[in-house]
GROMACS .gro file of C-alpha atoms in nm:
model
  235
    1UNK     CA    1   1.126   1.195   0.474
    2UNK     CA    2   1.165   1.442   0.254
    3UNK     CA    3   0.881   1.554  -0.050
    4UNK     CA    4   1.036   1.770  -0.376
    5UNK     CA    5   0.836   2.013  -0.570
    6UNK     CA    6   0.897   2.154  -0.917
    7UNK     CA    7   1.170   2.421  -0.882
    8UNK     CA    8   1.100   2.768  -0.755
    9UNK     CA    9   1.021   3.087  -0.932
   10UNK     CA   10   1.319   3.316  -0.944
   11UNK     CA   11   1.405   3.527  -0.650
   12UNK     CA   12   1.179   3.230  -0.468
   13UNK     CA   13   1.339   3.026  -0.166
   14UNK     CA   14   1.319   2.665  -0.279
   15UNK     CA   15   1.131   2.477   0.020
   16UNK     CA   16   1.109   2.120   0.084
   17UNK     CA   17   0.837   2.010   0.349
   18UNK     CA   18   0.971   1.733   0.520
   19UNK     CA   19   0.767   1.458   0.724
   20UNK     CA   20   0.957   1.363   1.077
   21UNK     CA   21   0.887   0.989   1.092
   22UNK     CA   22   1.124   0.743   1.302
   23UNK     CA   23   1.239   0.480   1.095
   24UNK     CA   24   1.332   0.166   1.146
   25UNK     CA   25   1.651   0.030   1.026
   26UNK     CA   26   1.788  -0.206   0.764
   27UNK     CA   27   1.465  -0.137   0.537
   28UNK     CA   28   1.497  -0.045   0.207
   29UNK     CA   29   1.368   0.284   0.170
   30UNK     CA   30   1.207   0.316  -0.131
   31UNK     CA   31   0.971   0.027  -0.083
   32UNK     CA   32   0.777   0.198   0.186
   33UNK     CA   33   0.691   0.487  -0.004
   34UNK     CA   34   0.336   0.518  -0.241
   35UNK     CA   35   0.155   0.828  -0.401
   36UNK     CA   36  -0.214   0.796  -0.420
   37UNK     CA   37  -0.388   0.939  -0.735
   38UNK     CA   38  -0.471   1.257  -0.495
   39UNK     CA   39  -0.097   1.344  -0.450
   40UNK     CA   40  -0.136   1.207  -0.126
   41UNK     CA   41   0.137   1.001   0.049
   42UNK     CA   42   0.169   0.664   0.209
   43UNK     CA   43   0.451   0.546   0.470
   44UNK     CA   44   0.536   0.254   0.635
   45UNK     CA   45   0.893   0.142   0.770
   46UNK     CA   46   0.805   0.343   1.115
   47UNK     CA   47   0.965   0.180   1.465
   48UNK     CA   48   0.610   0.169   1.576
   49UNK     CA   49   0.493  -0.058   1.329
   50UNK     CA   50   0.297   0.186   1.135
   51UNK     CA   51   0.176   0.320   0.812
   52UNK     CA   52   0.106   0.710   0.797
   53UNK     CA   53  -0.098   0.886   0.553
   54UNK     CA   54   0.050   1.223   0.492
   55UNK     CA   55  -0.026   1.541   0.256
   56UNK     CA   56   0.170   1.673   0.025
   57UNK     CA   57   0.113   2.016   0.096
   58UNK     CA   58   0.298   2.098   0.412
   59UNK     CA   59   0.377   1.714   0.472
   60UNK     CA   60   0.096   1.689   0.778
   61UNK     CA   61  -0.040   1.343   0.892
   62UNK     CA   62  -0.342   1.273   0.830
   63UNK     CA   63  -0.370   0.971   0.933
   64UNK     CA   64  -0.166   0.660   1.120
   65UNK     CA   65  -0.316   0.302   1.110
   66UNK     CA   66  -0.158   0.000   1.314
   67UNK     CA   67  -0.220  -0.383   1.220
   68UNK     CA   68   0.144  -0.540   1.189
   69UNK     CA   69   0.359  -0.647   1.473
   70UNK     CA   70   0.679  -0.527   1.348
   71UNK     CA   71   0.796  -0.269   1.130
   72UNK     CA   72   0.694  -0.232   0.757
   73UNK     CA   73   0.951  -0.303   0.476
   74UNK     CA   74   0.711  -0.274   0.165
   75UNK     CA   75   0.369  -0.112   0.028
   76UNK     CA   76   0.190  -0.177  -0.295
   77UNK     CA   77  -0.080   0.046  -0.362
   78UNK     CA   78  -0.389  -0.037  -0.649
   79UNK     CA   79  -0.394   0.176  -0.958
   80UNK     CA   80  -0.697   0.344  -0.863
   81UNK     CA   81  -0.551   0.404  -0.524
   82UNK     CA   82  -0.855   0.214  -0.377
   83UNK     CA   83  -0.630  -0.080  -0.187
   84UNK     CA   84  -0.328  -0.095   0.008
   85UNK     CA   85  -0.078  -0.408   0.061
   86UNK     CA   86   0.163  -0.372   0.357
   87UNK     CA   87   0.465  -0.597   0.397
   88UNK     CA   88   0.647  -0.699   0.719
   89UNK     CA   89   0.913  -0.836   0.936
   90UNK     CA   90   0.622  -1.037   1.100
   91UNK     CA   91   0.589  -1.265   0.736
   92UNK     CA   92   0.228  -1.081   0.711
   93UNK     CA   93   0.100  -0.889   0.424
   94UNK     CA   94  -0.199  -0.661   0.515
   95UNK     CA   95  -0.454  -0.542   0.308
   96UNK     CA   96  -0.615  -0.246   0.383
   97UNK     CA   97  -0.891   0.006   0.193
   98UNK     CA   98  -0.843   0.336   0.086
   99UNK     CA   99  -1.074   0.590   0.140
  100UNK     CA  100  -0.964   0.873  -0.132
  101UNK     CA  101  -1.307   1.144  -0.109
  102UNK     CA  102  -1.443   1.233   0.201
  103UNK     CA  103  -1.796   1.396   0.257
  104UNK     CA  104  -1.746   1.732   0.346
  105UNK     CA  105  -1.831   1.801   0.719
  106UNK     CA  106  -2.079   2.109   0.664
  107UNK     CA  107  -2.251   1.860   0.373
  108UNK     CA  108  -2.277   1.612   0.662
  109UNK     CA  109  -2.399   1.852   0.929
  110UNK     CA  110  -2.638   1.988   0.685
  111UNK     CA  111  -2.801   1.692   0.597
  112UNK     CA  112  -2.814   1.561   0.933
  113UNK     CA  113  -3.010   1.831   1.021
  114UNK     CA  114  -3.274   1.799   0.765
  115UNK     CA  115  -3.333   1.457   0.865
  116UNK     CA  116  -3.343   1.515   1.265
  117UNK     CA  117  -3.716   1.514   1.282
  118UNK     CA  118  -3.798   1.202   1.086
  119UNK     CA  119  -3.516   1.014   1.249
  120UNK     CA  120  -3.596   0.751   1.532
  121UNK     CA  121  -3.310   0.728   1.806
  122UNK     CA  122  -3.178   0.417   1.643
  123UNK     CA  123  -3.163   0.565   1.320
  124UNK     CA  124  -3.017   0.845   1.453
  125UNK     CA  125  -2.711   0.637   1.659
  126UNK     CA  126  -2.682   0.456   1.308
  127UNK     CA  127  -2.609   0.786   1.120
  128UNK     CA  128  -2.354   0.835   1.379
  129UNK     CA  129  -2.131   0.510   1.352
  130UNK     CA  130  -2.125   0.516   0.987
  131UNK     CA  131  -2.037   0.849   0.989
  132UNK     CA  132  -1.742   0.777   1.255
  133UNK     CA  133  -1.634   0.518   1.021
  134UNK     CA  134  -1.631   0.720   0.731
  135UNK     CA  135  -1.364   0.977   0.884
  136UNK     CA  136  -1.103   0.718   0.865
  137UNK     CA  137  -0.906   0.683   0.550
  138UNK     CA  138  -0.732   0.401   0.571
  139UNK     CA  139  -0.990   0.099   0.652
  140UNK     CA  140  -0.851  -0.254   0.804
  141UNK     CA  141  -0.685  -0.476   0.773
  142UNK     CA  142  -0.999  -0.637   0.610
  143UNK     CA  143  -0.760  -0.941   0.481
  144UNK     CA  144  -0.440  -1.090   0.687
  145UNK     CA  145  -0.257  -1.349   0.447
  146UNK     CA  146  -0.018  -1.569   0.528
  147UNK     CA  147   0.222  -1.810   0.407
  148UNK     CA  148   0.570  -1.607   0.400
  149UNK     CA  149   0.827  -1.788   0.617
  150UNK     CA  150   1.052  -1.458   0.629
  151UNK     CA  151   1.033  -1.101   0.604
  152UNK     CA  152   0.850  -0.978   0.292
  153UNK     CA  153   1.049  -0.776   0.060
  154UNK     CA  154   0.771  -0.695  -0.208
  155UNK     CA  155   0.445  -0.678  -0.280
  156UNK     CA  156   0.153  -0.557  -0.509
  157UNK     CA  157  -0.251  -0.528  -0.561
  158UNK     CA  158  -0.415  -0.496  -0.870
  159UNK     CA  159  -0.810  -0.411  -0.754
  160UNK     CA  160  -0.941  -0.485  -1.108
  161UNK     CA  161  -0.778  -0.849  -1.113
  162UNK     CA  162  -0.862  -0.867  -0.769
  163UNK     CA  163  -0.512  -1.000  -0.662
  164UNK     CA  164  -0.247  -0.970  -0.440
  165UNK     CA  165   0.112  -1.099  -0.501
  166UNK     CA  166   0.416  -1.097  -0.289
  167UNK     CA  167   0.747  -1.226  -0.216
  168UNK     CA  168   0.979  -1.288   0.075
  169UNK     CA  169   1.344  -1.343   0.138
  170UNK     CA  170   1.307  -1.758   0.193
  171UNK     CA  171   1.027  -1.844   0.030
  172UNK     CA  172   0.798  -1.845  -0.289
  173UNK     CA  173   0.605  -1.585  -0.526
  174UNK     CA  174   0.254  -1.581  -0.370
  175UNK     CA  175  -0.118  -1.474  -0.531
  176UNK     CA  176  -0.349  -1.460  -0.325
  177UNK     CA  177  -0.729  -1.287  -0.370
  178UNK     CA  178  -0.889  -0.955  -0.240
  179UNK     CA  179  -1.216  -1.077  -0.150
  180UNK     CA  180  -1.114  -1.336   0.068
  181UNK     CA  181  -0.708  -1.382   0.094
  182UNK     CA  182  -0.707  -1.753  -0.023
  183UNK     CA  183  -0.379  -1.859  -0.237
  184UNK     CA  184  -0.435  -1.856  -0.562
  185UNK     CA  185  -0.117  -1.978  -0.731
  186UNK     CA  186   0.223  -2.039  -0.605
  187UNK     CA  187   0.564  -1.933  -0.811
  188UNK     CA  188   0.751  -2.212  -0.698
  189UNK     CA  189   1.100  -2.207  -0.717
  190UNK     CA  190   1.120  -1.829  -0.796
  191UNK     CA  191   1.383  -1.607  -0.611
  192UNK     CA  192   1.317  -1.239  -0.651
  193UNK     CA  193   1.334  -0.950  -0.487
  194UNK     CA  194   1.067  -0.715  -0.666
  195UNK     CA  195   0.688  -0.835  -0.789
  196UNK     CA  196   0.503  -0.619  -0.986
  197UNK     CA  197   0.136  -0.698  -1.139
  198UNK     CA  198   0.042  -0.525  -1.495
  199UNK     CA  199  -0.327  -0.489  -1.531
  200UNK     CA  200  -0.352  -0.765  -1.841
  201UNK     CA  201  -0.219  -1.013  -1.538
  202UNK     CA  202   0.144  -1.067  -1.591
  203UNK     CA  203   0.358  -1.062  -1.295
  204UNK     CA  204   0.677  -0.925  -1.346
  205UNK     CA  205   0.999  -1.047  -1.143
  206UNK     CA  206   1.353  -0.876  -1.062
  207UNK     CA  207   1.639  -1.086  -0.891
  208UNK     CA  208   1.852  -0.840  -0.798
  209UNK     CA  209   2.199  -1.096  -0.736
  210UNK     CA  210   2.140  -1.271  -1.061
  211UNK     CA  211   2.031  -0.873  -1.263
  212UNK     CA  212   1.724  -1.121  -1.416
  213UNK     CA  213   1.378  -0.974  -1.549
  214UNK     CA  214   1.125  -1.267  -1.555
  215UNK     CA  215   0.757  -1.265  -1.634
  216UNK     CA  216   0.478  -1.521  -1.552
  217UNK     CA  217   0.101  -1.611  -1.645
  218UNK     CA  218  -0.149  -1.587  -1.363
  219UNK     CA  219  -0.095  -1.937  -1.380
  220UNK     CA  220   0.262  -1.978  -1.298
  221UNK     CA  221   0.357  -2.012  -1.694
  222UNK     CA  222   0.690  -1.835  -1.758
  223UNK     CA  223   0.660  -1.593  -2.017
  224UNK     CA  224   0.978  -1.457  -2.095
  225UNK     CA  225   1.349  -1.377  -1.916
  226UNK     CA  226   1.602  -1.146  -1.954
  227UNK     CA  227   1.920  -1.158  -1.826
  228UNK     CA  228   2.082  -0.741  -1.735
  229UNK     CA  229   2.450  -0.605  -1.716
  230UNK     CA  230   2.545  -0.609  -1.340
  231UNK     CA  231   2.589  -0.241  -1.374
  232UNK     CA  232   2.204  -0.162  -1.389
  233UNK     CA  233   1.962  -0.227  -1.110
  234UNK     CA  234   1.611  -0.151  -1.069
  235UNK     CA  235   1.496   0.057  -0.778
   0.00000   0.00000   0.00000
């Protein structure tokens, strides 16, 4: 994977930082790419099943999180970069959370300290597992939903509506709910090959064989359709 900055200064080499990842194949590359709201970046599509979170400066991991049991063809991230959606080959979508701040160690350290001689030992091995938990960015999956019959090829979470929607190749538009991953609302009958959620609640819909735009209520109400030339597509 490779990251592109704005161009060099003059007299500057122009430098790329590129992420080594192995990939798996047959996935359509940029589904399995987000960019947080810290400029921070989020892979899936690995052979090991994997998503990665990666900086943008120097393209280093930071972190790797496992939950599927095959590779990843799509992410959606939130708006507020606060939840994750993972698609797969195993007819899952994941949801994970998304850590974006982190308490600075020496803050942590330092008000440990204080604290040490007012702590019990069971307070104290309490301070400890939350803060192990808290040094993992990605948290999950705290929601597995189901109900995909194929590989999913799209999805999307919108942490204000508090819903997830996604789409496979053989069966319907899903929405399903953060909080506790029940369906929602089925599209039935839709064939698409992009969802994407707008944060007034209209979910948008690209069939990429028939070039057709469609839009739908939370309720499964069409809204509108547009039919494209075959000579545009939508990435």
């Amino acid at each position: 994977m490779r990251m592109f900055k704005a161009p060099a200064a003059s007299g500057e080499e122009r430098r790329f930082p590129q992420a080594v990842a192995f990939s798996a194949s047959g996935i359509r590359s940029q589904a399995i790419v987000s960019i947080t709201c810290d400029r921070e970046i989020i892979t899936g599509g690995h052979a090991d099943n994997s998503i990665t979170l990666i900086s943008s400066d120097g393209a280093k991991t930071l972190e790797t999180a496992y939950g599927h049991c095959a590779p990843v063809t799509c992410l959606g991230l939130s708006p507020d970069s606060n939840y994750l959606v993972a698609g797969s080959r195993d007819t899952t979508v994941l949801l994970w959370r998304i850590h974006r701040i982190l308490v600075s160690h020496s803050n942590v350290v330092s008000e440990h300290s204080t604290r040490t001689d007012t702590q019990s030992p069971t307070s104290n091995s309490s301070s400890h597992f939350i803060e192990k938990n808290q040094k993992r960015r990605i948290e999950g999956p705290i929601q597995v939903l189901r109900g995909h019959r194929s590989e999913i090829i799209s999805c999307c979470v919108n942490s204000n509506l508090r819903i997830v929607v996604s789409c496979s190749h053989s069966s319907d538009v899903l929405l399903r709910s953060i909080r506790r991953g029940r369906l929602i609302r089925r599209l039935d009958g839709v064939e698409t090959h992009i969802v994407c959620l707008s944060s007034e609640g209209v979910v948008m819909t690209w069939n990429e064989s028939q070039h057709t735009l469609s839009t739908f209520t939370l309720n499964s109400t069409p809204i509108a359709r547009a039919q494209f030339s075959f000579f545009c597509s939508i990435i």
